[in-house]
mmCIF file of C-alpha atoms in Angstrom:
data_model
loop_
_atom_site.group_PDB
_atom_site.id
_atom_site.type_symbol
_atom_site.label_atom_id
_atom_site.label_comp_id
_atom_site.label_asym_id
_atom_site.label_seq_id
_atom_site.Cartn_x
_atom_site.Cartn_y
_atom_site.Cartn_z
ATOM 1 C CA UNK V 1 0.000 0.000 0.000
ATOM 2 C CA UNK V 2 1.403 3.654 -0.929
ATOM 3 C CA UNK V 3 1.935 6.046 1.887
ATOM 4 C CA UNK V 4 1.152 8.980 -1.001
ATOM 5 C CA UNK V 5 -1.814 10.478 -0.360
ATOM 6 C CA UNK V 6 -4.570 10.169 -3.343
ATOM 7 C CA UNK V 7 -4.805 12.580 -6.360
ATOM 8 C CA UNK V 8 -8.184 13.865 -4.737
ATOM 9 C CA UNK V 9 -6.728 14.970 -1.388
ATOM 10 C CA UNK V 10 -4.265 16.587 -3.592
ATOM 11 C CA UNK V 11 -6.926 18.652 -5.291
ATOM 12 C CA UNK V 12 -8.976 18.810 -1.884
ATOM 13 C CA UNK V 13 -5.920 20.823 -0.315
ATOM 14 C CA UNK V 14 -5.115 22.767 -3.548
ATOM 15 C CA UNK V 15 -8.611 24.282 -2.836
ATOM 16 C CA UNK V 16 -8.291 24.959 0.986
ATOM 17 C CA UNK V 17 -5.563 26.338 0.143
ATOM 18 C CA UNK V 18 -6.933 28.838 -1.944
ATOM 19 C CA UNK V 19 -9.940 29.567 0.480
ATOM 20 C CA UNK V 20 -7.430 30.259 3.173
ATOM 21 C CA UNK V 21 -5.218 32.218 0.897
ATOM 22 C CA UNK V 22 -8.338 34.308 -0.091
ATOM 23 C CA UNK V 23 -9.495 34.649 3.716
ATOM 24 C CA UNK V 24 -5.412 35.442 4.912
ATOM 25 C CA UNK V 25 -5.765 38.644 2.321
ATOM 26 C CA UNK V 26 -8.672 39.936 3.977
ATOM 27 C CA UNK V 27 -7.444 39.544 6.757
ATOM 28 C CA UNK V 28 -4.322 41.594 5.635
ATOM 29 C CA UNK V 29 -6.665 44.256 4.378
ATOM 30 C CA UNK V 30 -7.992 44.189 8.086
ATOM 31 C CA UNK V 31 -5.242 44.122 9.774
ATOM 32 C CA UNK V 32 -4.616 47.739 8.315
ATOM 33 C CA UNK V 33 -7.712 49.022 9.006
ATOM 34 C CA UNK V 34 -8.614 48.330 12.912
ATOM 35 C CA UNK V 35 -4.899 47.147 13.777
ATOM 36 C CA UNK V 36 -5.646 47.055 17.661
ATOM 37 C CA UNK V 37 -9.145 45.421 16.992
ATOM 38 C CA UNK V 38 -8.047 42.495 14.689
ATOM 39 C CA UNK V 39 -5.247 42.272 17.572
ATOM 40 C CA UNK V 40 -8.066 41.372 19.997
ATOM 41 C CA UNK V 41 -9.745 39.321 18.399
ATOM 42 C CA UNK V 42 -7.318 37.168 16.966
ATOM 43 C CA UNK V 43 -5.178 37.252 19.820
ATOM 44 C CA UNK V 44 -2.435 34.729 20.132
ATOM 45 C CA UNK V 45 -0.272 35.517 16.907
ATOM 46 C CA UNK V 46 1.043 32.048 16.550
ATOM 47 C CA UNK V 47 -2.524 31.036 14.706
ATOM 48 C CA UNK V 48 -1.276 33.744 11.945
ATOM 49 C CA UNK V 49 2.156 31.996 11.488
ATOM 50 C CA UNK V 50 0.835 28.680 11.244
ATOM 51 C CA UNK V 51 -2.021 29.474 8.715
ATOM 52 C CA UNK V 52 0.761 31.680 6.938
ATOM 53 C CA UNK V 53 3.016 29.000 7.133
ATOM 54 C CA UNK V 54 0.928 26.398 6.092
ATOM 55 C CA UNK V 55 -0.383 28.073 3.012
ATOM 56 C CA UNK V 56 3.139 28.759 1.974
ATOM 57 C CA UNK V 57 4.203 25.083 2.119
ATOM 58 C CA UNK V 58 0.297 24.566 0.364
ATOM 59 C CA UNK V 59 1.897 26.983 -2.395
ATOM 60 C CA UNK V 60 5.262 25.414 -2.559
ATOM 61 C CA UNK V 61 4.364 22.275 -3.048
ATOM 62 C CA UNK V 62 1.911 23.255 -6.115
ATOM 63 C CA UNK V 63 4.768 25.190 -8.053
ATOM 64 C CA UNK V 64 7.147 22.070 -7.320
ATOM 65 C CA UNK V 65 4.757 19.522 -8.838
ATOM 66 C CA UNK V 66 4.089 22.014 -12.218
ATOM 67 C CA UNK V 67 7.628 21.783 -12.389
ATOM 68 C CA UNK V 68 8.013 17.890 -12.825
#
């Protein structure tokens, strides 16, 4: 049995990870706007750096398989 996950996960986190990457640049815009509010609210900044983070790696990994 392969440990590589299926071609529809695959596709399944290609999409997440354009939700999140959509919902991260509103956020952005937020962050500009009501900097002390969005602070607040989202409170511990770790939760930024991991979604940043993880839709990075979501991007890498799509540019590295167009490549092969």
């Amino acid at each position: 049995m392969s440990t590589r996950p299926t071609n529809r996960f695959h596709t399944t986190l290609g999409l997440r990870d354009l939700l999140l990457g959509t919902f991260l640049a509103h956020l952005l815009v937020l962050k500009f706007i009501p900097m002390s509010l969005i602070a607040t609210v989202s409170g511990p900044q770790h939760l930024m750096i991991f979604f940043l983070s993880w839709t990075i790696s979501g991007n890498n990994y799509v540019n590295q398989k167009k490549g092969n």
